[in-house]
């Protein structure tokens, strides 16, 4: 699958041959650091690029565009998991020297796994289980009726919603709780059926 | 294998694995570490001076608890320093002791049974008896602190009241009605701010409320 680069991105990447291989190495070293810091925002702050700019002898905008173009190239390639041949064909259209092409390819292959793991964490997550507190109570009397026996289980479910701890209070009688447990055990038991086993085997 | 201190269930694998770590520490040191873990479970602070003062007290006590737990961990590190254990092993030992002691208190296991079950799991006799002796001393206070930490949806922090007498109003010149203002302070979360629930109650309604609450109190007294 070939990566299609828009005209703007081609122009951004056009600065790369000018700064040469050294520039590429420098942008690689803190480019990867950038990914882990900015994540989805993908914004570059001007201050950070000053030391690089001095070494590369190029304008701030050029450097910013160059790094952005490089980031786009590498993130899209890692996201789509394109093969080496496809990557080489995609950057061939930029018309760089062979040496630069090889450097880009090496950069892609070295950092592909790390980029993929960072991209994997950017997907939205549902609230996940943190802990459960419970108590078993018996209601003996109320304003309207004395001499009762009414057992109830009260639960406080702690959930982790993107670093936020939320709680839900639930209350049930023992028979509903038993039904709940039975349904959950049936759900766990589904993993052992032939259908699920076949799918799990094919996914490996 | 069913164990009483695990609630009549199998012992978790990690506990089995870490009991061998406990066996490597000498029984005297184990008893001292046990005492530290018990202190932490009971939430006691060791002698850290806490500055007094209304605002600072809650923050200071939280800080003191944090410092205390750090100091206790350092104390435990010092105790195990000559047993040549790695830091991962020390943490595992603390975790295992925490599990054994809190679960034994949870399931109301006496010292004898705990000792025999630990020996079945492979803990040497001296270590087991030392551990169980420390456990027996603190069993009731452990159970009290666990009872206090059980799930509770909300707590009444305090009640303030005021009785007013309305003399006159825009509707009627001579009103002459007593009125009770109640302010209930309810705490929903353990360390949160209490919520203030104000209400004004007329004389009849207040009499009914008082009568019902007295009946509820009488019922509670029969259970205690």
Tab-separated table of C-alpha atoms in Angstrom:
chain	number	residue	atom	x	y	z
A	1	UNK	CA	0.000	0.000	0.000
A	2	UNK	CA	1.545	3.298	-1.001
A	3	UNK	CA	1.578	6.373	1.154
A	4	UNK	CA	0.173	9.403	-0.628
A	5	UNK	CA	1.819	12.685	0.334
A	6	UNK	CA	0.054	15.953	-0.379
A	7	UNK	CA	1.836	18.834	-2.119
A	8	UNK	CA	2.203	20.703	1.157
A	9	UNK	CA	3.871	17.738	2.821
A	10	UNK	CA	6.186	17.290	-0.119
A	11	UNK	CA	7.208	20.921	0.239
A	12	UNK	CA	7.805	20.413	3.973
A	13	UNK	CA	9.958	17.427	3.379
A	14	UNK	CA	11.752	19.303	0.624
A	15	UNK	CA	13.952	20.982	3.205
A	16	UNK	CA	15.437	17.639	4.256
A	17	UNK	CA	17.986	17.203	1.451
A	18	UNK	CA	19.237	20.702	2.225
A	19	UNK	CA	20.002	19.972	5.840
A	20	UNK	CA	21.366	16.590	4.927
A	21	UNK	CA	21.886	13.439	6.905
A	22	UNK	CA	23.103	15.146	10.089
A	23	UNK	CA	19.904	17.119	10.294
A	24	UNK	CA	17.957	13.922	9.910
A	25	UNK	CA	19.770	12.290	12.802
A	26	UNK	CA	19.149	15.289	15.053
A	27	UNK	CA	15.492	15.503	14.170
A	28	UNK	CA	15.203	11.787	14.734
A	29	UNK	CA	16.613	11.911	18.222
A	30	UNK	CA	14.175	14.427	19.598
A	31	UNK	CA	11.468	13.682	17.081
A	32	UNK	CA	10.803	10.374	18.784
A	33	UNK	CA	10.816	12.139	22.118
A	34	UNK	CA	8.219	14.531	20.745
A	35	UNK	CA	5.836	11.708	19.923
A	36	UNK	CA	5.822	10.408	23.415
A	37	UNK	CA	5.277	13.892	24.823
A	38	UNK	CA	2.698	15.411	22.522
A	39	UNK	CA	0.817	12.330	21.488
A	40	UNK	CA	-2.311	13.314	19.643
A	41	UNK	CA	-1.635	17.043	19.880
A	42	UNK	CA	1.412	16.861	17.623
A	43	UNK	CA	2.319	20.420	18.286
A	44	UNK	CA	5.919	21.541	18.318
A	45	UNK	CA	6.839	24.315	20.615
A	46	UNK	CA	9.244	26.844	19.095
A	47	UNK	CA	11.571	27.043	22.097
A	48	UNK	CA	12.697	23.441	21.838
A	49	UNK	CA	13.819	23.762	18.282
A	50	UNK	CA	16.323	26.565	18.847
A	51	UNK	CA	19.353	24.344	19.491
A	52	UNK	CA	18.539	22.291	16.409
A	53	UNK	CA	18.021	25.362	14.321
A	54	UNK	CA	21.457	26.690	15.216
A	55	UNK	CA	23.132	23.477	14.150
A	56	UNK	CA	21.178	23.149	10.930
A	57	UNK	CA	21.564	26.760	9.852
A	58	UNK	CA	17.994	27.024	8.669
A	59	UNK	CA	14.950	29.160	9.535
A	60	UNK	CA	12.539	28.270	12.372
A	61	UNK	CA	9.656	27.706	9.988
A	62	UNK	CA	11.672	25.447	7.731
A	63	UNK	CA	12.789	23.341	10.631
A	64	UNK	CA	9.267	23.135	12.020
A	65	UNK	CA	7.843	22.128	8.646
A	66	UNK	CA	10.593	19.645	8.104
A	67	UNK	CA	10.031	17.940	11.439
A	68	UNK	CA	6.263	17.962	10.998
A	69	UNK	CA	6.615	16.407	7.579
A	70	UNK	CA	8.950	13.768	8.959
A	71	UNK	CA	6.587	13.035	11.834
A	72	UNK	CA	3.657	12.645	9.468
A	73	UNK	CA	5.668	10.341	7.224
A	74	UNK	CA	6.743	8.102	10.058
A	75	UNK	CA	3.436	8.008	11.952
A	76	UNK	CA	1.416	7.204	8.838
A	77	UNK	CA	3.851	4.510	7.778
A	78	UNK	CA	3.840	2.920	11.217
A	79	UNK	CA	0.065	3.230	11.514
A	80	UNK	CA	-0.502	1.464	8.196
A	81	UNK	CA	2.415	-0.909	8.796
A	82	UNK	CA	3.621	-0.585	5.201
A	83	UNK	CA	6.362	-2.834	3.957
A	84	UNK	CA	9.881	-1.657	3.093
A	85	UNK	CA	9.227	-1.761	-0.651
A	86	UNK	CA	6.108	0.365	-0.292
A	87	UNK	CA	7.933	2.838	1.956
A	88	UNK	CA	10.751	3.192	-0.541
A	89	UNK	CA	8.305	3.678	-3.390
A	90	UNK	CA	6.415	6.308	-1.395
A	91	UNK	CA	9.467	8.411	-0.660
A	92	UNK	CA	10.866	7.904	-4.139
A	93	UNK	CA	8.325	10.420	-5.373
A	94	UNK	CA	10.059	13.087	-3.254
A	95	UNK	CA	13.152	12.765	-5.364
A	96	UNK	CA	15.747	12.528	-2.615
A	97	UNK	CA	19.208	11.063	-2.951
A	98	UNK	CA	19.674	7.335	-2.368
A	99	UNK	CA	21.588	7.914	0.820
A	100	UNK	CA	18.754	10.007	2.258
A	101	UNK	CA	16.254	7.372	1.200
A	102	UNK	CA	18.248	4.718	2.976
A	103	UNK	CA	18.455	6.843	6.112
A	104	UNK	CA	14.702	7.417	6.072
A	105	UNK	CA	14.078	3.720	5.631
A	106	UNK	CA	16.374	2.897	8.529
A	107	UNK	CA	14.648	5.482	10.666
A	108	UNK	CA	11.296	3.954	9.842
A	109	UNK	CA	12.351	0.404	10.572
A	110	UNK	CA	14.080	1.266	13.840
A	111	UNK	CA	11.253	3.255	15.363
A	112	UNK	CA	8.249	1.474	13.912
A	113	UNK	CA	7.521	-0.694	16.946
A	114	UNK	CA	7.794	2.131	19.465
A	115	UNK	CA	5.578	4.434	17.420
A	116	UNK	CA	2.978	1.701	17.131
A	117	UNK	CA	2.916	1.116	20.869
A	118	UNK	CA	2.464	4.847	21.559
A	119	UNK	CA	-0.281	5.088	18.928
A	120	UNK	CA	-1.990	2.100	20.525
A	121	UNK	CA	-2.387	3.979	23.774
A	122	UNK	CA	-4.104	6.924	22.103
A	123	UNK	CA	-7.335	5.021	21.429
A	124	UNK	CA	-10.286	6.017	23.661
A	125	UNK	CA	-10.875	3.726	26.590
A	126	UNK	CA	-14.026	2.785	28.452
A	127	UNK	CA	-13.952	3.126	32.232
A	128	UNK	CA	-12.151	0.146	33.696
A	129	UNK	CA	-12.561	-1.733	36.955
A	130	UNK	CA	-10.539	-0.519	39.917
A	131	UNK	CA	-12.012	-2.174	43.029
A	132	UNK	CA	-15.266	-3.250	44.666
A	133	UNK	CA	-16.329	-2.764	48.280
A	134	UNK	CA	-19.396	-4.568	49.560
A	135	UNK	CA	-21.444	-5.080	52.692
A	136	UNK	CA	-24.273	-7.412	53.685
A	137	UNK	CA	-27.087	-5.761	55.659
A	138	UNK	CA	-30.355	-7.002	57.114
A	139	UNK	CA	-33.274	-4.578	57.449
A	140	UNK	CA	-35.061	-5.370	60.715
A	141	UNK	CA	-37.659	-2.628	60.921
A	142	UNK	CA	-38.808	0.510	59.187
A	143	UNK	CA	-41.198	3.321	59.994
A	144	UNK	CA	-44.061	1.508	58.313
A	145	UNK	CA	-43.338	-2.094	59.352
A	146	UNK	CA	-41.646	-3.632	62.366
A	147	UNK	CA	-40.302	-7.172	62.763
A	148	UNK	CA	-38.966	-7.636	59.243
A	149	UNK	CA	-36.041	-9.608	57.896
A	150	UNK	CA	-34.863	-8.218	54.581
A	151	UNK	CA	-31.259	-8.948	53.557
A	152	UNK	CA	-29.552	-6.641	51.056
A	153	UNK	CA	-26.087	-6.420	49.556
A	154	UNK	CA	-24.709	-2.906	49.036
A	155	UNK	CA	-21.752	-2.473	46.691
A	156	UNK	CA	-19.510	0.449	45.842
A	157	UNK	CA	-17.872	-0.008	42.445
A	158	UNK	CA	-14.696	2.042	41.933
A	159	UNK	CA	-13.953	2.730	38.268
A	160	UNK	CA	-10.890	4.223	36.617
A	161	UNK	CA	-11.969	6.546	33.811
A	162	UNK	CA	-8.816	7.962	32.148
A	163	UNK	CA	-7.076	8.654	35.465
A	164	UNK	CA	-10.365	9.815	37.087
A	165	UNK	CA	-11.667	7.688	39.927
A	166	UNK	CA	-15.464	7.491	39.815
A	167	UNK	CA	-17.726	5.451	42.067
A	168	UNK	CA	-21.123	3.825	41.597
A	169	UNK	CA	-23.256	2.610	44.487
A	170	UNK	CA	-25.405	-0.437	43.793
A	171	UNK	CA	-27.783	-2.369	45.971
A	172	UNK	CA	-29.358	-5.756	45.396
A	173	UNK	CA	-31.079	-8.573	47.267
A	174	UNK	CA	-29.272	-11.928	47.553
A	175	UNK	CA	-31.329	-13.753	44.909
A	176	UNK	CA	-30.578	-11.126	42.256
A	177	UNK	CA	-26.950	-11.293	43.277
A	178	UNK	CA	-26.931	-15.064	42.777
A	179	UNK	CA	-28.532	-14.604	39.359
A	180	UNK	CA	-25.872	-11.989	38.522
A	181	UNK	CA	-23.084	-14.361	39.541
A	182	UNK	CA	-24.631	-17.154	37.483
A	183	UNK	CA	-24.850	-14.942	34.385
A	184	UNK	CA	-21.247	-13.774	34.762
A	185	UNK	CA	-20.027	-17.353	35.166
A	186	UNK	CA	-21.940	-18.302	32.023
A	187	UNK	CA	-20.242	-15.415	30.220
A	188	UNK	CA	-16.838	-16.679	31.354
A	189	UNK	CA	-17.841	-20.170	30.283
A	190	UNK	CA	-18.456	-18.933	26.733
A	191	UNK	CA	-14.706	-18.611	26.284
A	192	UNK	CA	-14.425	-22.371	26.465
A	193	UNK	CA	-16.879	-23.163	23.660
A	194	UNK	CA	-15.622	-24.408	20.301
A	195	UNK	CA	-16.652	-21.235	18.529
A	196	UNK	CA	-14.552	-18.949	20.744
A	197	UNK	CA	-11.639	-21.379	20.753
A	198	UNK	CA	-11.606	-21.452	16.945
A	199	UNK	CA	-11.531	-17.664	16.728
A	200	UNK	CA	-8.835	-17.367	19.419
A	201	UNK	CA	-6.718	-19.920	17.560
A	202	UNK	CA	-7.080	-18.060	14.267
A	203	UNK	CA	-6.113	-14.765	15.809
A	204	UNK	CA	-2.762	-15.987	17.068
B	1	UNK	CA	-6.230	-27.504	49.776
B	2	UNK	CA	-8.633	-25.327	51.669
B	3	UNK	CA	-7.309	-22.869	54.208
B	4	UNK	CA	-9.348	-21.095	56.827
B	5	UNK	CA	-7.291	-17.936	56.676
B	6	UNK	CA	-8.014	-17.705	52.943
B	7	UNK	CA	-11.729	-17.964	53.601
B	8	UNK	CA	-11.948	-21.737	52.950
B	9	UNK	CA	-10.442	-21.308	49.518
B	10	UNK	CA	-7.128	-22.237	47.942
B	11	UNK	CA	-4.111	-20.247	48.955
B	12	UNK	CA	-3.039	-17.857	46.140
B	13	UNK	CA	0.079	-18.927	44.249
B	14	UNK	CA	2.023	-15.790	45.012
B	15	UNK	CA	1.582	-16.331	48.757
B	16	UNK	CA	2.999	-19.836	48.423
B	17	UNK	CA	5.938	-18.476	46.485
B	18	UNK	CA	6.726	-15.690	48.926
B	19	UNK	CA	6.503	-17.848	52.062
B	20	UNK	CA	9.881	-19.222	51.057
B	21	UNK	CA	11.209	-15.643	51.201
B	22	UNK	CA	9.846	-15.313	54.737
B	23	UNK	CA	11.570	-18.532	55.707
B	24	UNK	CA	14.925	-17.011	54.797
B	25	UNK	CA	14.605	-14.231	57.380
B	26	UNK	CA	15.452	-15.193	60.965
B	27	UNK	CA	12.434	-15.689	63.221
B	28	UNK	CA	13.403	-12.814	65.545
B	29	UNK	CA	13.654	-10.370	62.636
B	30	UNK	CA	10.390	-11.742	61.252
B	31	UNK	CA	8.643	-10.942	64.517
B	32	UNK	CA	9.959	-7.360	64.401
B	33	UNK	CA	8.894	-6.888	60.779
B	34	UNK	CA	5.523	-8.364	61.714
B	35	UNK	CA	5.171	-5.758	64.463
B	36	UNK	CA	5.871	-2.980	61.927
B	37	UNK	CA	3.323	-4.344	59.462
B	38	UNK	CA	0.746	-4.606	62.248
B	39	UNK	CA	1.414	-0.990	63.185
B	40	UNK	CA	0.805	0.068	59.615
B	41	UNK	CA	-2.405	-1.982	59.350
B	42	UNK	CA	-3.674	-0.387	62.532
B	43	UNK	CA	-2.857	3.033	61.117
B	44	UNK	CA	-0.735	4.053	64.085
B	45	UNK	CA	1.908	6.674	63.573
B	46	UNK	CA	5.307	6.229	65.179
B	47	UNK	CA	6.809	9.170	67.044
B	48	UNK	CA	6.704	11.897	64.426
B	49	UNK	CA	5.999	15.287	65.935
B	50	UNK	CA	2.806	16.779	64.495
B	51	UNK	CA	2.316	20.569	64.611
B	52	UNK	CA	-0.955	21.475	66.266
B	53	UNK	CA	-3.391	23.981	64.807
B	54	UNK	CA	-6.836	23.748	63.264
B	55	UNK	CA	-6.107	24.068	59.563
B	56	UNK	CA	-2.826	22.327	59.576
B	57	UNK	CA	-3.921	19.367	61.675
B	58	UNK	CA	-5.648	17.284	59.006
B	59	UNK	CA	-2.981	17.976	56.399
B	60	UNK	CA	-0.251	17.478	58.953
B	61	UNK	CA	-1.686	14.164	60.093
B	62	UNK	CA	-1.944	12.963	56.499
B	63	UNK	CA	1.671	13.984	55.968
B	64	UNK	CA	2.650	12.326	59.215
B	65	UNK	CA	0.990	9.096	58.123
B	66	UNK	CA	2.890	9.237	54.836
B	67	UNK	CA	6.166	9.955	56.616
B	68	UNK	CA	5.382	7.231	59.103
B	69	UNK	CA	4.814	4.653	56.405
B	70	UNK	CA	8.040	5.710	54.660
B	71	UNK	CA	9.920	5.532	57.962
B	72	UNK	CA	8.398	2.151	58.713
B	73	UNK	CA	9.490	0.888	55.320
B	74	UNK	CA	12.995	2.175	55.990
B	75	UNK	CA	12.958	0.513	59.389
B	76	UNK	CA	11.988	-2.751	57.719
B	77	UNK	CA	14.742	-2.254	55.144
B	78	UNK	CA	17.247	-1.807	57.961
B	79	UNK	CA	16.012	-4.961	59.658
B	80	UNK	CA	16.369	-7.033	56.509
B	81	UNK	CA	19.640	-5.489	55.358
B	82	UNK	CA	21.803	-8.293	56.669
B	83	UNK	CA	19.537	-11.067	55.398
B	84	UNK	CA	20.823	-10.173	51.906
B	85	UNK	CA	17.363	-9.732	50.402
B	86	UNK	CA	16.756	-7.642	47.297
B	87	UNK	CA	14.335	-4.745	47.482
B	88	UNK	CA	11.758	-6.771	45.520
B	89	UNK	CA	11.964	-9.494	48.162
B	90	UNK	CA	11.453	-7.025	51.003
B	91	UNK	CA	8.335	-5.634	49.340
B	92	UNK	CA	7.095	-9.180	48.712
B	93	UNK	CA	7.658	-10.096	52.364
B	94	UNK	CA	5.680	-7.054	53.513
B	95	UNK	CA	2.887	-7.881	51.048
B	96	UNK	CA	2.672	-11.488	52.218
B	97	UNK	CA	2.578	-10.518	55.885
B	98	UNK	CA	-0.074	-7.896	55.140
B	99	UNK	CA	-2.169	-10.526	53.322
B	100	UNK	CA	-1.824	-13.183	56.015
B	101	UNK	CA	-2.561	-10.873	58.937
B	102	UNK	CA	-5.478	-8.968	57.423
B	103	UNK	CA	-7.113	-12.131	56.027
B	104	UNK	CA	-6.721	-13.971	59.306
B	105	UNK	CA	-8.440	-11.078	61.088
B	106	UNK	CA	-11.109	-10.913	58.367
B	107	UNK	CA	-12.062	-14.580	58.764
B	108	UNK	CA	-11.671	-14.562	62.546
B	109	UNK	CA	-9.005	-17.262	62.621
B	110	UNK	CA	-7.419	-17.926	66.018
B	111	UNK	CA	-3.657	-18.049	66.483
B	112	UNK	CA	-3.391	-21.854	66.803
B	113	UNK	CA	-5.142	-22.644	63.510
B	114	UNK	CA	-3.202	-19.890	61.732
B	115	UNK	CA	0.055	-21.325	63.008
B	116	UNK	CA	-0.774	-24.858	61.877
B	117	UNK	CA	-1.967	-23.690	58.447
B	118	UNK	CA	1.191	-21.619	57.903
B	119	UNK	CA	3.299	-24.633	58.838
B	120	UNK	CA	1.365	-26.677	56.277
B	121	UNK	CA	2.336	-24.074	53.681
B	122	UNK	CA	5.990	-24.505	54.498
B	123	UNK	CA	6.801	-21.812	57.034
B	124	UNK	CA	9.210	-23.154	59.705
B	125	UNK	CA	7.726	-23.772	63.167
B	126	UNK	CA	9.517	-20.936	65.018
B	127	UNK	CA	8.560	-18.378	62.407
B	128	UNK	CA	4.930	-19.487	62.486
B	129	UNK	CA	4.637	-19.426	66.274
B	130	UNK	CA	6.328	-16.006	66.490
B	131	UNK	CA	4.027	-14.570	63.830
B	132	UNK	CA	0.918	-16.012	65.450
B	133	UNK	CA	1.846	-14.702	68.874
B	134	UNK	CA	2.094	-11.135	67.484
B	135	UNK	CA	-1.175	-11.723	65.618
B	136	UNK	CA	-3.019	-12.902	68.716
B	137	UNK	CA	-1.975	-9.849	70.697
B	138	UNK	CA	-3.368	-7.461	68.103
B	139	UNK	CA	-6.251	-9.532	66.748
B	140	UNK	CA	-9.095	-7.604	68.370
B	141	UNK	CA	-7.692	-4.152	67.529
B	142	UNK	CA	-7.098	-5.308	63.932
B	143	UNK	CA	-10.700	-6.447	63.702
B	144	UNK	CA	-11.872	-3.136	65.171
B	145	UNK	CA	-9.940	-1.107	62.616
B	146	UNK	CA	-11.207	-3.323	59.770
B	147	UNK	CA	-14.741	-2.865	61.049
B	148	UNK	CA	-14.279	0.911	61.039
B	149	UNK	CA	-12.985	0.775	57.462
B	150	UNK	CA	-15.931	-1.217	56.078
B	151	UNK	CA	-18.164	0.226	53.397
B	152	UNK	CA	-20.355	3.003	54.688
B	153	UNK	CA	-22.342	5.187	52.348
B	154	UNK	CA	-22.496	8.350	54.417
B	155	UNK	CA	-21.887	9.511	57.947
B	156	UNK	CA	-23.535	12.115	60.137
B	157	UNK	CA	-20.805	14.463	61.262
B	158	UNK	CA	-22.889	16.701	63.475
B	159	UNK	CA	-26.221	18.336	64.173
B	160	UNK	CA	-26.835	21.946	65.136
B	161	UNK	CA	-30.223	23.325	66.067
B	162	UNK	CA	-31.916	26.560	66.963
B	163	UNK	CA	-35.433	27.267	68.203
B	164	UNK	CA	-37.078	30.433	66.891
B	165	UNK	CA	-40.370	32.061	67.790
B	166	UNK	CA	-42.139	33.908	64.963
B	167	UNK	CA	-43.868	36.976	66.395
B	168	UNK	CA	-45.509	38.468	63.364
B	169	UNK	CA	-45.454	38.272	59.555
B	170	UNK	CA	-46.745	40.140	56.516
B	171	UNK	CA	-49.689	37.679	56.317
B	172	UNK	CA	-50.809	37.704	59.941
B	173	UNK	CA	-50.083	40.270	62.635
B	174	UNK	CA	-49.867	37.910	65.621
B	175	UNK	CA	-48.234	34.634	64.571
B	176	UNK	CA	-46.785	33.208	67.778
B	177	UNK	CA	-45.325	30.004	66.241
B	178	UNK	CA	-42.206	28.219	67.430
B	179	UNK	CA	-39.908	26.895	64.697
B	180	UNK	CA	-36.882	24.591	64.878
B	181	UNK	CA	-33.949	25.121	62.508
B	182	UNK	CA	-31.856	22.010	62.043
B	183	UNK	CA	-28.480	21.796	60.301
B	184	UNK	CA	-27.266	18.260	59.576
B	185	UNK	CA	-23.665	17.857	58.490
B	186	UNK	CA	-23.406	14.738	56.314
B	187	UNK	CA	-20.103	13.347	55.101
B	188	UNK	CA	-20.450	11.340	51.882
B	189	UNK	CA	-16.858	10.385	51.266
B	190	UNK	CA	-14.228	9.456	53.830
B	191	UNK	CA	-11.928	12.410	53.332
B	192	UNK	CA	-14.321	14.795	51.651
B	193	UNK	CA	-15.959	17.938	52.915
B	194	UNK	CA	-19.189	17.404	54.884
B	195	UNK	CA	-22.341	18.565	53.150
B	196	UNK	CA	-24.633	20.867	55.130
B	197	UNK	CA	-28.335	20.016	54.976
B	198	UNK	CA	-30.416	22.803	56.530
B	199	UNK	CA	-34.119	22.440	57.296
B	200	UNK	CA	-36.822	24.268	59.213
B	201	UNK	CA	-39.322	22.092	61.084
B	202	UNK	CA	-42.613	23.217	62.620
B	203	UNK	CA	-43.542	22.152	66.157
B	204	UNK	CA	-45.936	19.274	65.234
B	205	UNK	CA	-43.666	17.834	62.585
B	206	UNK	CA	-40.767	18.021	64.970
B	207	UNK	CA	-42.765	16.123	67.610
B	208	UNK	CA	-43.513	13.366	65.099
B	209	UNK	CA	-39.861	13.240	64.000
B	210	UNK	CA	-38.673	12.976	67.583
B	211	UNK	CA	-41.174	10.207	68.431
B	212	UNK	CA	-40.163	8.111	65.406
B	213	UNK	CA	-36.462	8.544	66.086
B	214	UNK	CA	-36.988	7.524	69.709
B	215	UNK	CA	-38.724	4.343	68.540
B	216	UNK	CA	-35.822	3.596	66.180
B	217	UNK	CA	-33.368	4.164	69.016
B	218	UNK	CA	-35.294	1.741	71.245
B	219	UNK	CA	-35.107	-0.901	68.490
B	220	UNK	CA	-31.367	-0.347	68.134
B	221	UNK	CA	-30.915	-0.742	71.898
B	222	UNK	CA	-32.545	-4.184	71.812
B	223	UNK	CA	-29.906	-5.305	69.323
B	224	UNK	CA	-26.799	-4.032	71.063
